[in-house]
Amino acid sequence: MKTVYDVAQLLKKYGIFVYLGKREWDIEMMEYELTELFKHKLLDREVYARARSILKVELDKEKAKIECRLGDM
């Protein structure tokens, strides 16, 4: 697992499809759904940690893009 797409595919295995319209929101919802799967012991710690790490990096990138756009105004 290396990308947000891979995390989305993991969630789809559990019947979870995430599309809220904004990438930032999608990533945040994926984090929430991953945490719920982990809490219910459907994901092992390794998979959960890797997926959360991927989402954290991507969310940070997305927030930086937004801040950059706001700074340009």
Backbone as a ProteinNet text record, in pm:
[ID]
protein_1_A
[PRIMARY]
MKTVYDVAQLLKKYGIFVYLGKREWDIEMMEYELTELFKHKLLDREVYARARSILKVELDKEKAKIECRLGDM
[TERTIARY]
85.1	0	90.3	69.4	157	83.1	-41.6	-112.5	-251.5	-312.1	-449.2	-541.8	-513.2	-592.9	-588.7	-471.9	-458.3	-540.8	-541.7	-621.9	-770.3	-810.7	-950.9	-988.5	-896.8	-923.9	-937.7	-857.2	-868.3	-1006.4	-1051	-1182.3	-1294.5	-1277.9	-1380.3	-1399	-1293.6	-1305	-1405.3	-1428	-1522.8	-1654	-1672.5	-1796	-1803	-1687.6	-1683.5	-1632.8	-1719	-1685.3	-1690.7	-1580.2	-1572.6	-1559.2	-1656.5	-1645.8	-1732.9	-1669.7	-1742.9	-1729	-1644.2	-1633	-1505.1	-1444.8	-1316.6	-1216.3	-1099	-996.1	-966.7	-959.5	-932.3	-1039	-1165	-1274.5	-1269.7	-1237.8	-1228.5	-1123.2	-1007.4	-898.5	-938.2	-1002	-1045.8	-1147.7	-1240.2	-1340.2	-1274.5	-1176	-1103.7	-1034.2	-974.9	-910.5	-1012.1	-1128.3	-1233.4	-1275.2	-1299	-1343.6	-1236	-1109.8	-999.8	-997.4	-1012.6	-1011.4	-1125.3	-1242.1	-1356.2	-1328.9	-1272.3	-1238.6	-1137.4	-1039.6	-937.4	-997.4	-1082	-1147	-1226.9	-1287.5	-1368.7	-1285.7	-1153.6	-1058.2	-1070.9	-1106.3	-1114.3	-984.6	-899.4	-767.5	-661.4	-549.6	-441.4	-362.9	-285	-214.3	-121.8	-53.8	40.5	-29.1	-137.3	-212.5	-271.5	-328.1	-387.2	-281.8	-166.2	-60.5	-11.1	7.3	54.8	-47.4	-173	-278.3	-291.7	-288.1	-298.6	-180.8	-62.8	56.2	41	-5.6	-27.8	-127	-237.6	-340.5	-291.1	-212.2	-158.6	-69.9	18.9	108.4	26.6	-71.6	-152.5	-238.9	-290.8	-371.4	-284.7	-163.4	-70.9	-40.7	-19.4	5.5	-115.2	-233.1	-356.4	-377.4	-353.1	-368.2	-265	-144.5	-41.2	-83.4	-144.3	-193.6	-299	-389.2	-497.1	-439.4	-345.1	-282.1	-208.7	-144.7	-71.7	-169.2	-282.1	-383.3	-439.2	-462.6	-516	-413.3	-286.8	-180	-161.7	-197.9	-184.4	-294.3	-399.1	-512.8	-483.6
-116.4	0	123.5	209.8	325.9	457.1	449.9	571.9	578.8	696.1	713.7	618.7	598.7	504.8	365.1	323.1	191.5	183.7	291.9	295.6	287.3	358.8	353.8	212	141.8	3.2	-87.3	-63.5	-139	-117.9	6.7	36.2	-28.7	-32.3	-94	-241.8	-307.1	-448.5	-467	-360	-364	-293.9	-265.5	-202.2	-53.3	9.7	153	229.1	312.7	395.4	540.3	612	749.7	845.2	936.1	1046.6	1159.9	1261.6	1375.5	1499.3	1492.8	1604.6	1685.2	1686.3	1755.2	1652.8	1656.2	1558.7	1562.9	1682.9	1696.6	1623.1	1642.8	1577.8	1426.3	1384.1	1239.8	1174.9	1237.9	1182.9	1177.9	1284.2	1285.6	1175.4	1153.3	1048	910	893.7	766.2	738.7	842.1	825.4	778.4	840.5	803	656.8	619.1	482.5	380	412.6	323.1	301.9	410.7	402.4	314.7	328.3	245	96.9	67.8	-71.4	-126.9	-44.6	-87.9	-110.3	-18.7	-32.1	-161.7	-200.8	-322.9	-446.7	-428.2	-537.5	-604.6	-524.9	-576	-552.4	-464.1	-438.3	-465.9	-523.1	-540.9	-410.2	-400.9	-276.7	-230.4	-323.5	-288.1	-220.9	-282.1	-227.9	-92.2	-83.9	41.3	152.3	123	223.3	270.7	178	214.3	302.6	263	339.6	478.9	487.9	618.1	707.2	647.7	723.1	783.1	702.6	749.5	865.4	848.5	952.1	1079.2	1065.3	1181.9	1265.3	1198.2	1268.4	1340.9	1272.2	1332.2	1446.8	1432.9	1540.2	1663.4	1642.2	1754.2	1824.8	1748	1806.8	1888.2	1831.3	1897.6	2028.3	2026.4	2147.9	2253.4	2209.9	2303.6	2369.9	2293.1	2348.9	2455.7	2425.5	2518.8	2647	2632.9	2750.5	2833.5	2765.6	2835.1	2915.1	2854.4	2924.1	3044.7	3028.5	3138.6	3250.5	3213.1	3312	3392.2	3333.4	3401.1	3503.7	3500.1	3591.4	3728.7
0	0	0	-103.7	-116.5	-141	-184.6	-222.9	-159.7	-171.7	-123.7	-199.5	-326.9	-406.4	-344.1	-300.3	-236.6	-108	-31.6	91.3	55.4	-48.6	-93	-134.4	-201.2	-241.4	-119.4	-17.3	107.3	168.7	174.5	231.8	150.4	18.8	-66.7	-35.6	10	48.2	161.4	237.4	349.3	314	186.1	141.1	168.7	187.4	219.1	96.6	42.3	-72.6	-27.1	-43.9	5.2	-112.6	-124.9	-219.8	-168.8	-116.3	-61.8	-149.6	-251.1	-343.5	-332	-215.2	-196.4	-146	-202.4	-164.8	-14.7	41.4	185.2	266.8	231.6	303.8	285.8	162.7	135.9	225.3	235.3	316.1	463.3	510.6	650.6	678.4	584.5	602.7	597.1	509.5	503.3	636.4	695.9	827.1	930.9	929.4	1024.1	1003.9	879.6	850.3	887.1	859.7	898.3	1048.9	1122.4	1268.4	1318.3	1258.2	1298.3	1269.7	1154.2	1121.7	1221.2	1257	1351.8	1490.2	1533.8	1665.1	1675.8	1563.8	1562.5	1526.2	1528	1506.6	1369.1	1268.9	1132.7	1055.7	1108.4	1049.6	1154	1110.1	1207	1219.6	1324	1357.8	1244.7	1179.6	1073.2	955	909.9	796.2	833.4	951.2	999.2	1004.6	1062.9	1077.1	940.7	848	714.2	642.7	648.8	581.7	643.3	775.5	843.1	805.4	795.9	758.8	618.6	526	388.5	388	459.5	461.9	530.1	634.7	706.5	614	541.8	448.7	342	285	179.3	231.3	352	409.9	435.9	483.5	504.1	371.8	265.4	132.8	87.2	106.3	63.6	139.8	269.7	350.5	310.5	275.5	230.2	99.1	9.3	-117.2	-91	0.3	32.8	92.1	184.5	245.6	141.6	47.9	-58.2	-144.5	-179.6	-259.4	-184.4	-55.9	24	36.9	43.7	54.7	-73	-187.3	-316.2	-340.3	-261.6	-283.9	-233.2
[MASK]
+++++++++++++++++++++++++++++++++++++++++++++++++++++++++++++++++++++++++

